[in-house]
Coordinates of C-alpha atoms and ligand atoms in Angstrom, one line a residue:
X1 CA -12.8 -185.2 45.2
X2 CA -11.9 -184.4 49.0
X3 CA -15.3 -184.5 51.8
X4 CA -12.9 -184.2 54.5
X5 CA -9.8 -184.3 55.9
X6 CA -8.1 -187.0 58.5
X7 CA -5.4 -184.0 61.5
X8 CA -2.3 -186.0 62.7
X9 CA -0.3 -184.9 65.5
X10 CA 2.3 -186.1 67.2
X11 CA 1.4 -187.7 70.2
X12 CA 4.6 -187.6 72.5
X13 CA 4.6 -185.7 75.1
X14 CA 0.8 -185.4 75.8
X15 CA 0.3 -189.3 76.6
X16 CA -2.8 -190.2 79.7
X17 CA -4.9 -187.4 81.3
X18 CA -3.3 -184.6 79.2
X19 CA -4.3 -185.7 75.8
X20 CA -7.6 -184.6 76.0
X21 CA -6.6 -181.5 77.0
X22 CA -4.0 -180.6 73.7
X23 CA -7.4 -182.1 71.6
X24 CA -9.6 -180.3 72.5
X25 CA -6.8 -177.1 72.4
X26 CA -6.3 -178.6 68.2
X27 CA -10.1 -178.5 67.6
X28 CA -10.5 -175.3 69.2
X29 CA -7.6 -173.8 67.0
X30 CA -8.6 -175.6 63.5
X31 CA -12.6 -174.0 63.9
X32 CA -10.7 -170.5 64.7
X33 CA -8.8 -171.0 61.4
X34 CA -11.3 -172.5 58.8
X35 CA -13.6 -169.5 60.0
X36 CA -11.9 -167.8 57.2
X37 CA -12.4 -170.3 55.1
X38 CA -15.4 -170.3 52.2
X39 CA -18.1 -173.6 53.2
X40 CA -19.4 -174.7 56.4
X41 CA -16.9 -176.8 57.9
X42 CA -17.0 -180.0 60.7
X43 CA -14.3 -181.1 63.3
X44 CA -14.8 -183.9 65.3
X45 CA -12.4 -186.4 67.4
X46 CA -13.4 -190.0 67.1
X47 CA -10.7 -192.2 69.1
X48 CA -7.9 -190.4 68.7
X49 CA -7.8 -188.8 65.4
X50 CA -9.5 -185.3 64.6
X51 CA -11.3 -184.8 61.5
X52 CA -12.3 -181.8 59.8
X53 CA -15.7 -183.1 57.7
X54 CA -16.2 -180.9 54.9
X55 CA -20.4 -180.3 55.3
X56 CA -20.5 -178.0 51.7
X57 CA -18.6 -176.9 48.8
X58 CA -15.0 -175.6 50.2
X59 CA -12.2 -174.7 48.3
X60 CA -9.5 -177.3 49.2
X61 CA -6.8 -175.3 48.4
X62 CA -8.1 -172.6 50.6
X63 CA -8.5 -175.4 53.6
X64 CA -5.5 -176.7 53.3
X65 CA -3.6 -173.5 53.4
X66 CA -5.4 -173.1 56.8
X67 CA -4.7 -175.8 58.2
X68 CA -1.3 -175.6 57.4
X69 CA -0.7 -172.9 59.7
X70 CA -2.4 -174.7 62.5
X71 CA 0.5 -175.6 65.6
X72 CA 0.3 -178.9 66.8
X73 CA -0.6 -180.7 63.3
X74 CA 1.9 -182.8 62.1
X75 CA 0.1 -183.8 58.6
X76 CA -3.4 -183.0 56.7
X77 CA -4.4 -185.9 54.7
X78 CA -7.8 -185.3 52.1
X79 CA -10.1 -188.0 52.4
X80 CA -12.7 -189.5 50.5
X81 CA -15.3 -191.1 52.4
X82 CA -18.2 -193.2 51.0
X83 CA -21.5 -194.9 52.7
X84 CA -21.1 -198.4 53.0
X85 CA -22.7 -200.0 50.6
X86 CA -20.4 -203.4 50.2
X87 CA -17.2 -204.3 49.8
X88 CA -17.5 -204.8 45.4
X89 CA -19.0 -201.3 45.2
X90 CA -15.6 -200.1 47.6
X91 CA -13.0 -201.5 45.5
X92 CA -15.0 -199.7 42.5
X93 CA -14.2 -196.5 44.3
X94 CA -10.8 -196.9 45.7
X95 CA -10.2 -198.0 41.6
X96 CA -11.4 -194.8 40.7
X97 CA -9.9 -192.7 43.9
X98 CA -6.2 -194.0 42.1
X99 CA -7.3 -193.0 38.6
X100 CA -8.1 -189.2 39.9
X101 CA -5.3 -188.9 43.0
X102 CA -2.7 -191.2 40.6
X103 CA -2.9 -189.6 37.1
X104 CA 0.9 -192.2 36.3
X105 CA 0.2 -195.1 38.5
X106 CA 3.5 -197.3 37.5
X107 CA 4.3 -197.2 41.2
X108 CA 4.1 -199.7 44.3
X109 CA 1.2 -199.4 46.9
X110 CA -0.3 -201.6 49.9
X111 CA -3.6 -201.2 51.6
X112 CA -3.7 -200.3 54.8
X113 CA -7.1 -201.0 56.5
X114 CA -8.5 -200.9 59.7
X115 CA -11.9 -201.9 61.2
X116 CA -13.3 -198.8 63.9
X117 CA -16.5 -201.2 63.9
X118 CA -16.2 -204.1 63.7
X119 CA -18.8 -205.8 62.7
X120 CA -17.0 -205.8 59.3
X121 CA -18.5 -208.7 56.9
X122 CA -14.3 -208.9 56.6
X123 CA -11.4 -208.3 58.5
X124 CA -8.5 -205.7 58.0
X125 CA -6.4 -208.5 56.1
X126 CA -9.1 -209.4 54.4
X127 CA -10.0 -206.7 53.3
X128 CA -5.8 -205.9 52.5
X129 CA -5.9 -209.0 50.5
X130 CA -8.8 -208.3 48.4
X131 CA -8.4 -205.0 47.8
X132 CA -4.4 -205.0 46.5
X133 CA -5.7 -208.2 44.3
X134 CA -8.9 -206.1 42.7
X135 CA -6.5 -203.0 42.1
X136 CA -3.6 -205.3 40.3
X137 CA -6.5 -206.6 38.2
X138 CA -7.8 -203.1 37.3
X139 CA -4.0 -201.3 37.2
X140 CA -1.4 -204.7 36.0
X141 CA 1.9 -201.6 36.1
X142 CA 1.1 -201.4 40.0
X143 CA 2.7 -203.7 42.5
X144 CA 2.3 -204.2 46.0
X145 CA 5.7 -203.7 48.1
X146 CA 4.2 -203.7 52.0
X147 CA 7.9 -202.6 53.0
X148 CA 9.1 -199.1 51.3
X149 CA 5.2 -198.5 49.0
X150 CA 5.2 -195.4 47.4
X151 CA 1.6 -195.2 48.3
X152 CA 0.0 -196.4 51.5
X153 CA -3.8 -196.5 50.6
X154 CA -5.4 -196.3 54.3
X155 CA -8.6 -197.9 54.3
X156 CA -10.9 -196.8 57.1
X157 CA -14.2 -199.3 58.4
X158 CA -15.8 -196.4 60.2
X159 CA -19.4 -195.6 59.9
X160 CA -18.9 -194.7 56.5
X161 CA -15.5 -195.6 54.8
X162 CA -12.2 -193.6 54.4
X163 CA -9.7 -193.6 52.2
X164 CA -6.9 -191.5 52.9
X165 CA -3.3 -191.9 50.8
X166 CA -1.6 -189.2 50.9
X167 CA -0.4 -186.8 53.4
X168 CA 0.2 -183.4 53.4
X169 CA 3.3 -181.8 56.1
X170 CA 1.0 -179.9 58.4
X171 CA 3.8 -177.6 60.4
X172 CA 4.3 -179.8 63.7
X173 CA 4.4 -178.2 67.0
X174 CA 1.7 -177.5 70.2
X175 CA -2.1 -176.8 70.0
X176 CA -1.9 -173.0 70.5
X177 CA -3.6 -172.6 74.2
X178 CA -2.1 -175.7 75.8
X179 CA 1.0 -173.6 77.7
X180 CA -0.2 -170.7 78.7
X181 CA 0.7 -167.2 77.4
X182 CA 3.2 -164.5 77.0
X183 CA 4.2 -160.8 75.9
X184 CA 5.9 -160.6 73.4
X185 CA 7.9 -157.3 72.8
X186 CA 7.2 -156.4 68.5
X187 CA 8.7 -154.1 66.7
X188 CA 8.4 -153.2 63.1
X189 CA 11.5 -155.6 62.5
X190 CA 12.5 -159.2 60.9
X191 CA 13.3 -160.5 64.5
X192 CA 10.9 -159.8 66.7
X193 CA 7.5 -161.7 64.8
X194 CA 9.7 -164.8 64.4
X195 CA 10.7 -164.9 67.8
X196 CA 6.7 -164.7 68.1
X197 CA 5.5 -167.1 65.6
X198 CA 8.2 -169.6 67.2
X199 CA 6.8 -169.3 71.1
X200 CA 3.3 -169.3 69.4
X201 CA 4.6 -172.9 67.9
X202 CA 5.0 -174.7 71.6
X203 CA 1.4 -174.4 72.0
X204 CA 1.7 -170.6 74.0
X205 CA -0.9 -167.6 73.2
X206 CA 0.7 -164.7 72.3
X207 CA -0.6 -161.1 73.2
X208 CA 2.3 -158.0 72.0
X209 CA 3.6 -154.9 72.6
X210 CA 4.5 -152.0 71.0
X211 CA 6.2 -148.6 72.0
X212 CA 6.2 -145.7 69.5
X213 CA 7.5 -142.4 69.8
X214 CA 5.0 -140.4 67.7
X215 CA 6.1 -137.6 66.0
X216 CA 9.1 -139.1 65.6
X217 CA 7.9 -142.4 64.3
X218 CA 5.1 -142.3 61.7
X219 CA 1.9 -143.8 61.8
X220 CA 3.0 -146.3 58.9
X221 CA 5.0 -147.4 61.0
X222 CA 2.8 -148.3 63.5
X223 CA 0.3 -149.5 61.4
X224 CA 3.3 -151.7 59.9
X225 CA 3.6 -153.0 62.9
X226 CA -0.3 -153.8 63.1
X227 CA -0.2 -155.5 59.9
X228 CA 2.7 -157.6 61.4
X229 CA 0.5 -159.3 64.1
X230 CA -1.9 -159.5 62.0
X231 CA -0.1 -162.1 59.7
X232 CA 1.6 -163.5 62.5
X233 CA -2.0 -163.8 64.8
X234 CA -2.7 -166.2 61.9
X235 CA -1.2 -168.9 63.1
X236 CA -1.5 -167.9 66.9
X237 CA -5.3 -166.8 66.7
X238 CA -6.4 -162.9 68.2
X239 CA -3.3 -161.0 69.3
X240 CA -4.2 -158.1 72.4
X241 CA -1.3 -155.7 70.9
X242 CA -0.8 -152.7 73.2
X243 CA 0.7 -149.7 72.0
X244 CA 2.4 -147.9 74.5
X245 CA 3.7 -143.7 73.5
X246 CA 6.8 -143.9 74.9
X247 CA 8.3 -140.9 73.6
X248 CA 8.1 -138.4 76.3
X249 CA 10.1 -141.4 78.3
X250 CA 12.7 -141.2 75.3
X251 CA 13.1 -137.9 75.4
X252 CA 13.6 -137.8 79.2
X253 CA 16.2 -140.3 78.8
X254 CA 18.0 -138.6 75.7
X255 CA 18.3 -135.0 78.4
X256 CA 19.6 -137.1 81.5
X257 CA 21.5 -140.0 80.6
X258 CA 25.3 -140.4 78.1
X259 CA 23.4 -140.3 74.5
X260 CA 26.0 -144.1 74.4
X261 CA 23.5 -144.8 77.0
X262 CA 20.4 -144.4 75.4
X263 CA 19.9 -147.7 73.5
X264 CA 20.4 -149.1 76.6
X265 CA 18.6 -147.4 78.9
X266 CA 15.5 -147.4 77.2
X267 CA 15.4 -151.1 76.0
X268 CA 15.3 -151.2 79.7
X269 CA 12.1 -149.3 80.2
X270 CA 11.3 -151.3 77.6
X271 CA 11.2 -154.5 79.4
X272 CA 10.3 -153.5 82.5
X273 CA 6.4 -151.8 81.4
X274 CA 6.3 -155.2 79.6
X275 CA 6.8 -156.7 82.1
X276 CA 4.3 -154.7 83.4
X277 CA 1.5 -155.2 81.5
X278 CA 2.6 -158.5 81.1
X279 CA 2.2 -159.1 85.1
X280 CA -1.4 -157.6 84.5
X281 CA -3.2 -159.6 81.4
X282 CA -1.6 -162.9 83.2
X283 CA 1.4 -163.5 80.7
X284 CA 3.6 -165.8 82.5
X285 CA 6.6 -164.3 80.4
X286 CA 8.6 -161.9 77.7
X287 CA 9.8 -162.4 74.4
X288 CA 12.0 -160.6 72.7
X289 CA 13.8 -161.0 69.0
X290 CA 17.5 -160.3 70.3
X291 CA 20.7 -163.0 69.0
X292 CA 23.6 -162.4 70.3
X293 CA 25.8 -159.8 68.6
X294 CA 23.1 -159.3 66.5
X295 CA 23.1 -154.9 67.4
X296 CA 25.2 -153.3 70.4
X297 CA 22.2 -153.3 72.6
X298 CA 22.5 -157.5 71.5
X299 CA 25.7 -158.4 73.5
X300 CA 25.9 -160.4 75.5
X301 CA 26.8 -157.7 78.4
X302 CA 24.0 -155.1 77.0
X303 CA 21.9 -158.3 77.8
X304 CA 22.5 -159.3 81.3
X305 CA 22.0 -155.3 81.9
X306 CA 18.5 -155.4 80.2
X307 CA 17.5 -158.6 81.3
X308 CA 18.2 -157.7 85.1
X309 CA 15.0 -155.6 85.5
X310 CA 12.8 -157.2 84.4
X311 CA 12.2 -160.9 86.9
X312 CA 9.5 -163.1 84.2
X313 CA 11.7 -165.0 81.8
X314 CA 12.7 -163.8 79.0
X315 CA 12.2 -165.9 75.8
X316 CA 14.3 -165.4 73.4
X317 CA 13.9 -167.6 70.5
X318 CA 16.8 -166.6 68.2
X319 CA 19.6 -166.4 70.5
X320 CA 22.1 -168.2 68.3
X321 CA 20.3 -167.8 65.0
X322 CA 22.0 -165.5 62.4
X323 CA 20.4 -162.8 60.4
X324 CA 20.2 -165.2 57.4
X325 CA 18.4 -168.0 58.9
X326 CA 15.9 -165.7 60.8
X327 CA 15.5 -164.2 57.3
X328 CA 14.8 -167.2 56.3
X329 CA 11.6 -168.4 58.7
X330 CA 10.2 -164.8 58.1
X331 CA 9.7 -165.7 54.4
X332 CA 8.1 -169.0 55.1
X333 CA 5.5 -166.9 57.3
X334 CA 4.5 -164.3 55.0
X335 CA 6.5 -161.1 57.5
X336 CA 9.3 -161.0 55.6
X337 CA 7.9 -158.5 52.7
X338 CA 6.4 -156.3 56.0
X339 CA 9.2 -156.0 58.4
X340 CA 12.0 -154.9 55.1
X341 CA 9.3 -152.1 54.6
X342 CA 11.1 -148.9 55.3
X343 CA 9.7 -146.6 57.6
X344 CA 11.6 -145.8 61.1
X345 CA 11.5 -147.7 64.5
X346 CA 11.8 -145.1 68.1
X347 CA 15.5 -147.0 67.8
X348 CA 17.3 -145.9 64.6
X349 CA 16.0 -142.2 65.1
X350 CA 18.4 -142.0 69.1
X351 CA 21.3 -143.9 68.5
X352 CA 24.0 -142.6 69.7
X353 CA 27.0 -143.0 67.1
X354 CA 28.9 -145.0 69.0
X355 CA 26.5 -147.2 72.2
X356 CA 28.4 -149.1 74.1
X357 CA 28.4 -152.9 73.3
X358 CA 29.9 -153.3 76.7
X359 CA 27.7 -151.3 80.0
X360 CA 29.1 -151.5 83.1
X361 CA 25.7 -152.3 85.4
X362 CA 26.7 -150.6 88.0
X363 CA 27.2 -147.1 85.7
X364 CA 23.9 -147.6 83.9
X365 CA 21.9 -147.7 87.6
X366 CA 24.0 -145.2 89.0
X367 CA 22.9 -142.4 85.0
X368 CA 19.6 -143.9 85.6
X369 CA 19.5 -142.4 89.0
X370 CA 19.5 -139.2 86.8
X371 CA 15.7 -140.0 86.0
X372 CA 14.3 -140.3 89.4
X373 CA 12.4 -137.0 89.4
X374 CA 10.0 -137.5 86.0
X375 CA 10.7 -140.9 85.4
X376 CA 7.4 -142.9 87.6
X377 CA 4.9 -140.5 86.6
X378 CA 6.2 -140.8 82.7
X379 CA 5.6 -144.7 83.4
X380 CA 2.9 -144.1 84.8
X381 CA 1.7 -142.3 82.3
X382 CA 2.3 -143.7 79.4
X383 CA 0.4 -147.4 81.1
X384 CA -2.8 -145.1 81.8
X385 CA -2.8 -143.7 77.4
X386 CA -1.8 -147.5 76.2
X387 CA -4.0 -148.0 73.2
X388 CA -5.1 -152.0 73.1
X389 CA -5.3 -153.4 69.5
X390 CA -6.8 -156.5 69.0
X391 CA -6.0 -157.3 65.7
X392 CA -6.9 -160.8 64.5
Ligands
LIG1 P1 13.4 -156.7 65.0 O1 14.0 -156.9 64.2 O2 11.9 -157.5 65.7 O3 12.6 -155.1 65.0 P2 16.3 -155.4 66.4 O4 16.9 -156.3 65.2 O5 15.4 -154.0 65.4 O6 14.9 -156.5 65.9 P3 16.3 -154.2 68.5 O7 15.9 -153.5 67.7 O8 17.7 -154.1 68.9 O9 17.1 -155.8 67.6 O10 14.9 -154.6 69.6 C1 16.1 -156.2 70.3 C2 14.0 -156.1 70.5 O11 13.1 -155.1 71.1 C3 13.3 -156.8 69.2 O12 13.2 -158.1 69.0 C4 11.6 -156.6 70.3 O13 11.6 -157.6 71.0 C5 12.1 -155.3 71.4 N1 11.4 -154.1 70.8 C6 12.5 -153.2 70.1 N2 12.4 -152.2 70.0 C7 10.7 -152.7 69.8 C8 9.7 -151.1 70.0 N3 9.4 -150.1 69.8 N4 8.5 -152.1 70.4 C9 8.4 -153.2 71.0 N5 9.5 -154.2 71.4 C10 10.6 -153.8 71.0
LIG2 MG1 14.0 -152.7 65.9

């Protein structure tokens, strides 16, 4: 029965000049999300509102599911729109609408009319009163409550007339593309996909880098990362995934540096390489899934050591989250099942029995000097042999 959706978005911070940028980005992201749906849609903005009109038959559930993934949307209102065939006909339609949408009508309601087209013969207040009366006549079990109605029945008079009363919550946030781009260090774990999701929610476009270490990490471990990127891309749009072969760098560190510092030095090289790719691809920051104290390489002291090798800001949206809180988000966004598949990631292969939890940066720097002979070449080769996968 629904033929359109009215898209609600939070307007805080998007007043004035930036507003159209925000709206255009939202329209763009909605169009992108709806590409996956059956049916044809026309997404348009009119007078500070965004409408999604269905031009053909469409799958209601699927369409709502897709819209729920578009950042910037605070609410999705399924709309019935009808031609203007006079007020009496409109009241009949509304009465039928209430029957269809609310099988149980033992509820309070309020009519809220808005005239975007001023030549309509009745004024808004008049519409509210007269339609309220028609509804009460049709359904004596309903009562009016102008302050806290169960059903807020919106009637918008435009070229056509829009009727809506339901609001399905959207994901909130800002439309992707309004906030620049950042490079996500994406591993196969639970945390990093969630971290990417959270930064994208603030309107940031995401690219990703994955370090693999064949043959120590398998093709299936890599496929798992591609799959995770694909799930995240349902929210963010296409993700350019840079796959970097890290094996030789890792083996070299393993050969030249103390084993308990292996993870931290490896992480420093990941950050350096990620920053290099970030700069080449116009990213304004790095994103990781780190959370204070989760593992040895994520103590405050370890974070000092990994942080000092890059100049771009490193965004760590999960920094204050407990594992359980992260798991809850990953379940909500649909990455959890994939994240827990048991394929080794490159960190688990080389972990020392007792990794340092309080690495001394000066000592780490000194030990990295052991790598001087070959490390630049190894990094260069790793960058030159990157595999770029465009994930949609
Ligand atoms: P995750 O669940 O995201 O894998 P984790 O708890 O396993 O995180 P670490 O392995 O210490 O934590 O990694 C910390 C962060 O470093 C990750 O969240 C991710 O951003 C990045 N990272 C770790 N390993 C890789 C990798 N192989 N490729 C790309 N990024 C990685
Ligand atoms: Mg990991």
